[in-house]
mmCIF file of C-alpha atoms and ligand atoms in Angstrom:
data_model
loop_
_atom_site.group_PDB
_atom_site.id
_atom_site.type_symbol
_atom_site.label_atom_id
_atom_site.label_comp_id
_atom_site.label_asym_id
_atom_site.label_seq_id
_atom_site.Cartn_x
_atom_site.Cartn_y
_atom_site.Cartn_z
ATOM 1 C CA MET A 1 0.000 0.000 0.000
ATOM 2 C CA SER A 2 1.174 3.508 -0.719
ATOM 3 C CA PHE A 3 0.062 6.978 0.277
ATOM 4 C CA SER A 4 0.218 10.597 -0.876
ATOM 5 C CA VAL A 5 1.000 13.693 1.156
ATOM 6 C CA LEU A 6 -2.047 15.948 0.856
ATOM 7 C CA GLY A 7 -0.556 18.902 2.677
ATOM 8 C CA THR A 8 1.845 20.126 5.339
ATOM 9 C CA GLY A 9 1.893 22.595 8.214
ATOM 10 C CA SER A 10 4.280 23.879 10.831
ATOM 11 C CA TYR A 11 4.429 26.157 13.820
ATOM 12 C CA LEU A 12 7.392 28.010 15.310
ATOM 13 C CA PRO A 13 6.936 30.001 18.534
ATOM 14 C CA PRO A 14 7.286 33.790 18.044
ATOM 15 C CA ARG A 15 10.227 34.296 20.430
ATOM 16 C CA VAL A 16 13.475 34.260 18.402
ATOM 17 C CA VAL A 17 16.680 33.703 20.368
ATOM 18 C CA THR A 18 19.898 34.699 18.601
ATOM 19 C CA ASN A 19 23.408 33.411 19.235
ATOM 20 C CA ASP A 20 24.234 36.766 20.818
ATOM 21 C CA ASP A 21 21.297 36.317 23.214
ATOM 22 C CA LEU A 22 22.903 33.026 24.316
ATOM 23 C CA SER A 23 26.372 34.566 24.611
ATOM 24 C CA ALA A 24 24.920 36.890 27.245
ATOM 25 C CA PHE A 25 24.716 34.023 29.760
ATOM 26 C CA LEU A 26 26.795 31.172 28.265
ATOM 27 C CA ASP A 27 30.512 30.976 27.445
ATOM 28 C CA THR A 28 29.892 30.817 23.693
ATOM 29 C CA SER A 29 29.898 33.083 20.634
ATOM 30 C CA ASP A 30 27.996 33.735 17.425
ATOM 31 C CA GLU A 31 31.182 32.816 15.530
ATOM 32 C CA TRP A 32 31.528 29.377 17.192
ATOM 33 C CA ILE A 33 27.869 28.456 16.743
ATOM 34 C CA THR A 34 27.590 29.589 13.110
ATOM 35 C CA GLN A 35 30.872 27.953 12.090
ATOM 36 C CA ARG A 36 30.542 24.666 14.014
ATOM 37 C CA VAL A 37 26.796 24.105 13.735
ATOM 38 C CA GLY A 38 25.346 26.580 11.202
ATOM 39 C CA ILE A 39 22.690 28.075 13.488
ATOM 40 C CA ARG A 40 22.132 31.850 13.730
ATOM 41 C CA SER A 41 18.880 31.833 15.691
ATOM 42 C CA ARG A 42 16.205 29.459 16.978
ATOM 43 C CA HIS A 43 12.592 29.783 18.162
ATOM 44 C CA VAL A 44 12.035 29.193 21.876
ATOM 45 C CA SER A 45 8.643 28.804 23.472
ATOM 46 C CA ALA A 46 7.657 31.186 26.245
ATOM 47 C CA THR A 47 4.147 29.836 26.793
ATOM 48 C CA GLU A 48 3.279 27.051 24.328
ATOM 49 C CA THR A 49 3.648 23.398 25.262
ATOM 50 C CA ALA A 50 4.726 20.784 22.724
ATOM 51 C CA ALA A 51 1.063 19.781 22.364
ATOM 52 C CA ASP A 52 -0.014 23.422 21.780
ATOM 53 C CA MET A 53 2.530 23.694 18.965
ATOM 54 C CA ALA A 54 1.433 20.306 17.593
ATOM 55 C CA LEU A 55 -2.158 21.533 17.398
ATOM 56 C CA ARG A 56 -1.139 24.717 15.522
ATOM 57 C CA ALA A 57 0.935 22.685 13.032
ATOM 58 C CA ALA A 58 -1.926 20.193 12.602
ATOM 59 C CA GLU A 59 -4.428 22.981 11.896
ATOM 60 C CA ALA A 60 -2.067 24.484 9.313
ATOM 61 C CA ALA A 61 -1.584 21.069 7.646
ATOM 62 C CA LEU A 62 -5.339 20.490 7.476
ATOM 63 C CA ALA A 63 -5.906 23.936 5.939
ATOM 64 C CA ASN A 64 -3.112 23.282 3.422
ATOM 65 C CA SER A 65 -4.684 19.909 2.547
ATOM 66 C CA GLY A 66 -8.163 21.330 2.035
ATOM 67 C CA ILE A 67 -9.809 18.776 4.329
ATOM 68 C CA THR A 68 -11.568 19.089 7.672
ATOM 69 C CA ALA A 69 -10.425 17.550 10.950
ATOM 70 C CA GLY A 70 -13.482 15.286 10.865
ATOM 71 C CA GLU A 71 -12.056 13.529 7.794
ATOM 72 C CA ILE A 72 -8.985 12.310 9.736
ATOM 73 C CA ASP A 73 -9.138 8.603 10.726
ATOM 74 C CA LEU A 74 -5.989 8.428 12.870
ATOM 75 C CA ILE A 75 -3.579 10.843 14.563
ATOM 76 C CA LEU A 76 0.055 9.803 15.074
ATOM 77 C CA ALA A 77 2.546 12.013 16.908
ATOM 78 C CA ALA A 78 6.043 11.996 18.368
ATOM 79 C CA SER A 79 7.804 14.089 20.993
ATOM 80 C CA VAL A 80 10.733 13.572 23.351
ATOM 81 C CA SER A 81 10.016 16.840 25.141
ATOM 82 C CA ALA A 82 6.263 16.930 25.771
ATOM 83 C CA GLU A 83 5.046 18.184 29.120
ATOM 84 C CA THR A 84 2.951 15.100 29.798
ATOM 85 C CA VAL A 85 3.632 11.431 29.124
ATOM 86 C CA SER A 86 -0.108 10.948 29.341
ATOM 87 C CA PRO A 87 -2.165 12.337 27.763
ATOM 88 C CA SER A 88 0.121 11.969 24.773
ATOM 89 C CA VAL A 89 0.591 14.805 22.273
ATOM 90 C CA SER A 90 -1.679 13.052 19.760
ATOM 91 C CA CYS A 91 -4.456 12.697 22.368
ATOM 92 C CA LEU A 92 -4.258 16.421 23.171
ATOM 93 C CA VAL A 93 -4.351 17.277 19.451
ATOM 94 C CA GLN A 94 -7.383 15.004 19.053
ATOM 95 C CA ARG A 95 -9.210 16.980 21.740
ATOM 96 C CA GLY A 96 -8.007 20.315 20.335
ATOM 97 C CA LEU A 97 -9.368 19.419 16.900
ATOM 98 C CA GLY A 98 -12.637 18.219 18.443
ATOM 99 C CA VAL A 99 -12.508 14.809 16.739
ATOM 100 C CA SER A 100 -12.924 11.261 18.018
ATOM 101 C CA CYS A 101 -10.493 9.130 15.952
ATOM 102 C CA PRO A 102 -7.772 6.952 17.558
ATOM 103 C CA ALA A 103 -4.529 8.723 18.452
ATOM 104 C CA PHE A 104 -1.193 7.577 19.821
ATOM 105 C CA ASP A 105 2.446 8.656 20.088
ATOM 106 C CA LEU A 106 5.646 6.758 19.435
ATOM 107 C CA ASN A 107 9.203 7.492 20.476
ATOM 108 C CA ALA A 108 12.181 7.204 18.156
ATOM 109 C CA ALA A 109 13.779 10.536 19.163
ATOM 110 C CA CYS A 110 14.979 12.630 16.193
ATOM 111 C CA SER A 111 14.149 9.840 13.711
ATOM 112 C CA ALA A 112 10.566 9.510 14.926
ATOM 113 C CA PHE A 113 8.844 11.284 12.046
ATOM 114 C CA LEU A 114 10.033 8.600 9.616
ATOM 115 C CA PHE A 115 8.975 5.822 12.018
ATOM 116 C CA LEU A 116 5.559 7.545 12.069
ATOM 117 C CA LEU A 117 5.332 7.594 8.265
ATOM 118 C CA ASP A 118 6.126 3.878 8.129
ATOM 119 C CA THR A 119 3.534 3.201 10.847
ATOM 120 C CA ALA A 120 0.995 5.211 8.829
ATOM 121 C CA ASP A 121 1.820 3.114 5.769
ATOM 122 C CA ALA A 122 1.099 -0.060 7.764
ATOM 123 C CA PHE A 123 -2.251 1.369 8.895
ATOM 124 C CA PHE A 124 -3.182 2.161 5.291
ATOM 125 C CA ALA A 125 -2.287 -1.437 4.345
ATOM 126 C CA ARG A 126 -4.393 -2.747 7.264
ATOM 127 C CA GLY A 127 -7.447 -1.052 5.771
ATOM 128 C CA GLY A 128 -10.293 1.023 7.189
ATOM 129 C CA VAL A 129 -8.110 4.119 7.370
ATOM 130 C CA ASN A 130 -8.042 6.691 4.563
ATOM 131 C CA ARG A 131 -6.479 9.806 6.066
ATOM 132 C CA ILE A 132 -3.808 10.086 8.736
ATOM 133 C CA LEU A 133 -2.464 13.185 10.484
ATOM 134 C CA VAL A 134 1.230 12.794 11.405
ATOM 135 C CA ILE A 135 2.979 15.260 13.756
ATOM 136 C CA GLY A 136 6.413 15.873 15.283
ATOM 137 C CA ALA A 137 6.327 18.453 18.093
ATOM 138 C CA GLU A 138 9.111 19.491 20.433
ATOM 139 C CA ARG A 139 9.803 21.929 23.234
ATOM 140 C CA MET A 140 13.491 21.040 23.379
ATOM 141 C CA SER A 141 14.046 24.106 25.576
ATOM 142 C CA ARG A 142 12.341 22.108 28.359
ATOM 143 C CA ILE A 143 14.925 19.314 28.318
ATOM 144 C CA VAL A 144 18.242 21.045 27.595
ATOM 145 C CA ASP A 145 20.473 22.077 30.457
ATOM 146 C CA TRP A 146 20.697 25.844 29.945
ATOM 147 C CA THR A 147 24.054 25.911 31.772
ATOM 148 C CA ASP A 148 25.620 23.435 29.287
ATOM 149 C CA ARG A 149 26.942 25.276 26.219
ATOM 150 C CA SER A 150 27.546 22.041 24.317
ATOM 151 C CA THR A 151 23.801 21.334 24.028
ATOM 152 C CA ALA A 152 21.924 24.560 24.893
ATOM 153 C CA VAL A 153 23.032 26.320 21.681
ATOM 154 C CA ILE A 154 21.962 23.514 19.343
ATOM 155 C CA PHE A 155 18.267 22.946 19.924
ATOM 156 C CA GLY A 156 15.073 24.863 19.147
ATOM 157 C CA ASP A 157 11.314 24.493 19.611
ATOM 158 C CA GLY A 158 8.598 23.919 17.013
ATOM 159 C CA ALA A 159 6.204 21.476 15.407
ATOM 160 C CA GLY A 160 5.524 20.129 11.930
ATOM 161 C CA ALA A 161 2.719 18.018 10.499
ATOM 162 C CA MET A 162 1.591 16.248 7.339
ATOM 163 C CA VAL A 163 -1.802 14.960 6.222
ATOM 164 C CA LEU A 164 -1.480 11.632 4.410
ATOM 165 C CA ALA A 165 -4.083 10.017 2.149
ATOM 166 C CA ARG A 166 -4.271 6.353 1.162
ATOM 167 C CA GLY A 167 -3.282 5.814 -2.503
ATOM 168 C CA GLY A 168 -3.413 8.858 -4.785
ATOM 169 C CA GLU A 169 -0.775 10.281 -7.114
ATOM 170 C CA GLY A 170 2.088 10.075 -4.597
ATOM 171 C CA GLU A 171 4.214 7.029 -3.877
ATOM 172 C CA TYR A 172 5.784 5.867 -0.627
ATOM 173 C CA HIS A 173 8.541 3.268 -0.640
ATOM 174 C CA PRO A 174 8.831 1.476 2.735
ATOM 175 C CA ALA A 175 11.559 2.940 4.928
ATOM 176 C CA GLN A 176 14.873 1.708 6.227
ATOM 177 C CA LEU A 177 14.483 1.721 10.019
ATOM 178 C CA ASN A 178 17.746 1.060 11.881
ATOM 179 C CA VAL A 179 18.405 0.855 15.610
ATOM 180 C CA THR A 180 21.604 0.179 17.554
ATOM 181 C CA GLY A 181 20.285 0.405 21.089
ATOM 182 C CA GLY A 182 22.372 2.064 23.788
ATOM 183 C CA ASP A 183 22.632 5.172 25.954
ATOM 184 C CA GLU A 184 26.340 5.985 25.734
ATOM 185 C CA VAL A 185 26.104 8.538 22.893
ATOM 186 C CA ILE A 186 22.725 10.229 23.453
ATOM 187 C CA ARG A 187 20.331 10.000 26.363
ATOM 188 C CA ILE A 188 17.435 11.986 27.778
ATOM 189 C CA PRO A 189 16.822 10.712 31.305
ATOM 190 C CA GLN A 190 13.449 11.238 32.958
ATOM 191 C CA ASN A 191 13.085 12.433 36.514
ATOM 192 C CA HIS A 192 13.571 9.423 38.800
ATOM 193 C CA GLY A 193 10.638 10.354 41.019
ATOM 194 C CA ASN A 194 10.573 10.185 44.786
ATOM 195 C CA SER A 195 10.310 6.491 45.434
ATOM 196 C CA PRO A 196 11.804 5.758 48.867
ATOM 197 C CA PHE A 197 12.697 2.311 47.459
ATOM 198 C CA TRP A 198 14.740 3.472 44.401
ATOM 199 C CA GLU A 199 18.447 2.674 44.847
ATOM 200 C CA GLY A 200 19.670 3.231 41.275
ATOM 201 C CA ASP A 201 21.341 6.251 39.632
ATOM 202 C CA ASP A 202 19.763 9.667 39.932
ATOM 203 C CA SER A 203 20.953 11.217 36.671
ATOM 204 C CA ARG A 204 19.825 14.735 35.823
ATOM 205 C CA PRO A 205 16.749 14.953 33.541
ATOM 206 C CA TYR A 206 18.497 16.816 30.693
ATOM 207 C CA ILE A 207 19.819 15.852 27.275
ATOM 208 C CA PHE A 208 23.278 14.325 27.245
ATOM 209 C CA MET A 209 25.006 14.073 23.860
ATOM 210 C CA ASP A 210 28.506 12.919 22.931
ATOM 211 C CA GLY A 211 28.691 15.397 20.044
ATOM 212 C CA GLN A 212 31.613 13.952 18.094
ATOM 213 C CA ASN A 213 30.356 10.364 18.165
ATOM 214 C CA THR A 214 26.860 11.549 17.232
ATOM 215 C CA PHE A 215 28.377 13.485 14.343
ATOM 216 C CA LYS A 216 30.186 10.396 12.955
ATOM 217 C CA PHE A 217 27.097 8.226 13.450
ATOM 218 C CA ALA A 218 24.954 10.817 11.648
ATOM 219 C CA VAL A 219 27.159 11.125 8.554
ATOM 220 C CA ASN A 220 27.468 7.320 8.241
ATOM 221 C CA ALA A 221 23.735 6.808 8.795
ATOM 222 C CA ILE A 222 22.708 9.374 6.163
ATOM 223 C CA CYS A 223 25.050 7.918 3.547
ATOM 224 C CA HIS A 224 24.109 4.283 4.244
ATOM 225 C CA ASP A 225 20.351 4.838 4.582
ATOM 226 C CA VAL A 226 19.987 7.161 1.587
ATOM 227 C CA LYS A 227 21.940 4.859 -0.735
ATOM 228 C CA THR A 228 19.950 1.835 0.480
ATOM 229 C CA VAL A 229 16.459 3.301 0.040
ATOM 230 C CA VAL A 230 17.290 4.842 -3.334
ATOM 231 C CA ALA A 231 18.575 1.463 -4.610
ATOM 232 C CA GLU A 232 15.575 -0.381 -3.110
ATOM 233 C CA ALA A 233 13.255 1.994 -4.989
ATOM 234 C CA GLY A 234 15.049 1.082 -8.223
ATOM 235 C CA LEU A 235 16.450 4.630 -8.574
ATOM 236 C CA THR A 236 19.834 6.347 -8.604
ATOM 237 C CA LEU A 237 20.793 9.535 -6.773
ATOM 238 C CA ASP A 238 20.433 11.422 -10.075
ATOM 239 C CA ASP A 239 16.680 10.647 -9.977
ATOM 240 C CA ILE A 240 16.296 12.404 -6.613
ATOM 241 C CA ASP A 241 15.108 16.033 -6.661
ATOM 242 C CA TRP A 242 15.474 16.694 -2.925
ATOM 243 C CA ILE A 243 17.181 15.080 0.048
ATOM 244 C CA ILE A 244 15.311 16.324 3.111
ATOM 245 C CA PRO A 245 17.402 15.492 6.204
ATOM 246 C CA HIS A 246 16.967 15.903 9.935
ATOM 247 C CA GLN A 247 18.424 19.329 10.743
ATOM 248 C CA ALA A 248 21.159 18.836 13.354
ATOM 249 C CA ASN A 249 24.330 20.465 12.019
ATOM 250 C CA ILE A 250 25.065 22.063 8.631
ATOM 251 C CA ARG A 251 28.524 20.414 8.670
ATOM 252 C CA ILE A 252 26.925 16.944 8.966
ATOM 253 C CA LEU A 253 24.903 17.703 5.830
ATOM 254 C CA ASP A 254 27.935 19.083 4.033
ATOM 255 C CA PHE A 255 30.025 15.950 4.820
ATOM 256 C CA ALA A 256 27.187 13.617 3.807
ATOM 257 C CA ALA A 257 26.530 15.529 0.569
ATOM 258 C CA ARG A 258 30.184 15.321 -0.424
ATOM 259 C CA ARG A 259 30.413 11.627 0.429
ATOM 260 C CA LEU A 260 27.217 10.880 -1.522
ATOM 261 C CA GLY A 261 28.376 13.045 -4.435
ATOM 262 C CA VAL A 262 25.184 15.135 -4.262
ATOM 263 C CA PRO A 263 25.323 18.957 -4.676
ATOM 264 C CA MET A 264 24.314 20.931 -1.547
ATOM 265 C CA GLU A 265 21.579 22.614 -3.643
ATOM 266 C CA LYS A 266 19.671 19.312 -3.525
ATOM 267 C CA ILE A 267 19.871 19.128 0.284
ATOM 268 C CA ALA A 268 17.105 20.986 2.128
ATOM 269 C CA THR A 269 18.546 23.114 4.930
ATOM 270 C CA GLY A 270 16.764 25.296 7.463
ATOM 271 C CA ILE A 271 18.833 24.865 10.603
ATOM 272 C CA GLU A 272 20.139 28.444 10.365
ATOM 273 C CA THR A 273 16.876 29.854 11.742
ATOM 274 C CA THR A 274 15.346 26.892 13.594
ATOM 275 C CA GLY A 275 18.177 24.964 15.273
ATOM 276 C CA ASN A 276 17.640 21.252 15.868
ATOM 277 C CA THR A 277 13.948 20.604 16.592
ATOM 278 C CA SER A 278 14.344 16.795 16.877
ATOM 279 C CA SER A 279 11.271 14.912 15.574
ATOM 280 C CA ALA A 280 9.769 18.171 14.253
ATOM 281 C CA SER A 281 12.677 19.112 12.006
ATOM 282 C CA ILE A 282 11.761 17.065 8.910
ATOM 283 C CA PRO A 283 8.098 18.164 8.717
ATOM 284 C CA ILE A 284 9.095 21.795 9.462
ATOM 285 C CA ILE A 285 11.673 21.963 6.650
ATOM 286 C CA THR A 286 9.389 20.051 4.284
ATOM 287 C CA ASP A 287 6.594 22.537 4.970
ATOM 288 C CA ALA A 288 8.969 25.431 4.224
ATOM 289 C CA LEU A 289 10.025 23.828 0.909
ATOM 290 C CA TRP A 290 6.443 23.060 -0.107
ATOM 291 C CA ARG A 291 5.015 26.489 0.752
ATOM 292 C CA SER A 292 7.866 28.329 -0.959
ATOM 293 C CA GLY A 293 7.166 26.466 -4.199
ATOM 294 C CA ARG A 294 10.555 24.739 -4.323
ATOM 295 C CA LEU A 295 9.075 21.279 -3.684
ATOM 296 C CA LEU A 296 6.749 20.377 -6.549
ATOM 297 C CA ARG A 297 4.184 17.662 -7.209
ATOM 298 C CA GLY A 298 5.744 14.719 -9.047
ATOM 299 C CA GLN A 299 9.232 15.307 -7.588
ATOM 300 C CA THR A 300 11.068 12.459 -5.883
ATOM 301 C CA VAL A 301 12.436 13.121 -2.405
ATOM 302 C CA VAL A 302 14.433 11.183 0.141
ATOM 303 C CA LEU A 303 13.769 11.851 3.820
ATOM 304 C CA THR A 304 16.633 10.885 6.149
ATOM 305 C CA ALA A 305 16.862 11.092 9.942
ATOM 306 C CA PHE A 306 19.206 10.054 12.779
ATOM 307 C CA GLY A 307 19.521 10.535 16.516
ATOM 308 C CA GLY A 308 18.868 9.065 19.954
ATOM 309 C CA GLY A 309 18.312 5.333 20.250
ATOM 310 C CA LEU A 310 20.593 5.243 18.410
ATOM 311 C CA ALA A 311 18.092 5.178 15.585
ATOM 312 C CA SER A 312 18.210 6.229 11.959
ATOM 313 C CA ALA A 313 15.745 6.002 9.088
ATOM 314 C CA ALA A 314 15.221 7.003 5.482
ATOM 315 C CA CYS A 315 12.482 6.670 2.876
ATOM 316 C CA VAL A 316 11.769 7.622 -0.722
ATOM 317 C CA LEU A 317 8.597 9.575 -1.497
ATOM 318 C CA LYS A 318 7.135 10.728 -4.775
ATOM 319 C CA TRP A 319 5.556 14.030 -3.773
HETATM 320 O O1 LIG B 401 19.582 15.470 16.771
HETATM 321 C C1 LIG B 401 20.371 14.502 17.384
HETATM 322 C C2 LIG B 401 21.618 14.330 16.615
HETATM 323 N N1 LIG B 401 22.604 15.316 17.049
HETATM 324 C C3 LIG B 401 23.607 15.612 16.258
HETATM 325 O O2 LIG B 401 23.679 15.151 15.137
HETATM 326 C C4 LIG B 401 24.724 16.477 16.793
HETATM 327 C C5 LIG B 401 26.056 15.999 16.241
HETATM 328 N N2 LIG B 401 27.193 16.694 16.806
HETATM 329 C C6 LIG B 401 27.486 17.994 16.530
HETATM 330 O O3 LIG B 401 26.719 18.647 15.827
HETATM 331 C C7 LIG B 401 28.753 18.576 17.051
HETATM 332 O O4 LIG B 401 29.574 17.541 17.569
HETATM 333 C C8 LIG B 401 28.540 19.652 18.156
HETATM 334 C C9 LIG B 401 27.928 20.888 17.545
HETATM 335 C C10 LIG B 401 27.632 19.112 19.247
HETATM 336 C C11 LIG B 401 29.868 20.052 18.799
HETATM 337 O O5 LIG B 401 30.757 20.497 17.779
HETATM 338 P P1 LIG B 401 32.238 19.918 17.692
HETATM 339 O O6 LIG B 401 32.872 20.600 16.565
HETATM 340 O O7 LIG B 401 32.135 18.411 17.638
HETATM 341 O O8 LIG B 401 32.856 20.409 19.026
HETATM 342 P P2 LIG B 401 33.529 19.563 20.208
HETATM 343 O O9 LIG B 401 32.497 18.891 21.051
HETATM 344 O O10 LIG B 401 34.651 18.727 19.660
HETATM 345 O O11 LIG B 401 34.194 20.713 21.066
HETATM 346 C C12 LIG B 401 35.259 21.522 20.534
HETATM 347 C C13 LIG B 401 35.537 22.659 21.490
HETATM 348 C C14 LIG B 401 35.683 22.212 22.935
HETATM 349 O O12 LIG B 401 36.654 23.029 23.547
HETATM 350 P P3 LIG B 401 38.160 22.482 23.764
HETATM 351 O O13 LIG B 401 38.009 21.250 24.600
HETATM 352 O O14 LIG B 401 38.676 22.179 22.373
HETATM 353 O O15 LIG B 401 38.821 23.611 24.426
HETATM 354 C C15 LIG B 401 34.331 22.542 23.533
HETATM 355 O O16 LIG B 401 34.407 22.780 24.922
HETATM 356 O O17 LIG B 401 34.452 23.566 21.464
HETATM 357 C C16 LIG B 401 33.998 23.811 22.794
HETATM 358 N N3 LIG B 401 32.586 24.109 22.766
HETATM 359 C C17 LIG B 401 32.103 25.351 22.605
HETATM 360 N N4 LIG B 401 32.731 26.537 22.469
HETATM 361 C C18 LIG B 401 31.938 27.619 22.320
HETATM 362 C C19 LIG B 401 31.544 23.242 22.850
HETATM 363 N N5 LIG B 401 30.378 23.907 22.755
HETATM 364 C C20 LIG B 401 30.707 25.224 22.616
HETATM 365 C C21 LIG B 401 29.952 26.396 22.460
HETATM 366 N N6 LIG B 401 30.615 27.571 22.318
HETATM 367 N N7 LIG B 401 28.611 26.395 22.432
#
C-alpha cells in the first residue's frame, strides 16, 4: 500500500533567540555556533507546550490539505520533550481538533517522524483508514540544560505536520528503520521520582550528547540509509530532486553531501533559523520547501533522519 501527502503545516513560537542572546549568559559566541553548527537563531517557546505547537501545526496542515479535521481517521505524533507522558501529544491534538479518531504517540527521538510515516503506511495497508495526520512536536528548551553550552546552543522548539491520504498520485517506498540500542552517545533521562525504594542512579533529567560520536554516526547513517532506500526503490541519486534530512548540524549535511556526491543545492537546509527541533525538524523543513514552491508535485524526495536510540531512518517519497 502507498500513500500521498495531501498537505503540510508547521508552527514556530514567536520568540526568536539569537546566538548573541545566548552569549549573554553562556561561554559561547555567534562565531563558534555559526561555524561549528550553522545556526544563527532558533525559536524558543515562552508559553506554548509541545502539544499546543502540535495543534497549531496540525491545523495548518489540514488547511493546506483542504480537508476538515473530521475527515482524519488516525492521529500519530512523536515528541521527546512533551510536558505530559499521558495524555500523549496526539491525544491532546485530538481533543483540540474536536474529533474522536484513535490517536497515539511513538518514540524514536529525532528519527521519529520517519517511524511515524512507516507506521501510517502499515495502517493504510491494514485497511479502514483513509487519512492520517502525522505530527512531530518538540519543546526542546524544556529538556536542555541551559548551563551546558555544548547542548543549549543547538536545539530549538517547534512542530511540523503532514496529512497523508491512502493511494493517490504520490508514492511511498517502505523505509529503512535502523536501531543500535544504547545510551552511551545520546540519552534523555526522565526524573527518577521520589520512590523511597529506588536505589539506582539519579541522573539529571536533561539531554546528554557525545557530540563527536553523534556526528560520525549521523554522517554514516545518512550515507548508508539514503543509498539503500534509493537502490531499493530502483532509482539512482540522479533521480532524486530533494534530500530532506533531519536538521542537526550544517557540517553533517555538508560531509554527507560530499560523500554521496550530491550537490548541496539538492539538500534541504533550514537549521540556520530553527536549530535542531528533533522529531519536528523534517516536517518543518518540508513545509517550508512546499510552501515556498521549491518542492513540486511529481518530484522524488528522500527523507533521512538520525539521533537518539541510536536510531536512523530514510524513505523515498514521490511528492
Ligand atoms: O539530533 C540529534 C543528533 N545530534 C547531532 O547530530 C549532533 C552531532 N554533533 C554535533 O553537531 C557537534 O559535535 C557539536 C555541535 C555538538 C559540537 O561540535 P564539535 O565541533 O564536535 O565540538 P567539540 O564537542 O569537539 O568541542 C570543541 C571545542 C571544545 O573546547 P576544547 O576542549 O577544544 O577547548 C568545547 O568545549 O568547542 C567547545 N565548545 C564550545 N565553544 C563555544 C563546545 N560547545 C561550545 C559552544 N561555544 N557552544
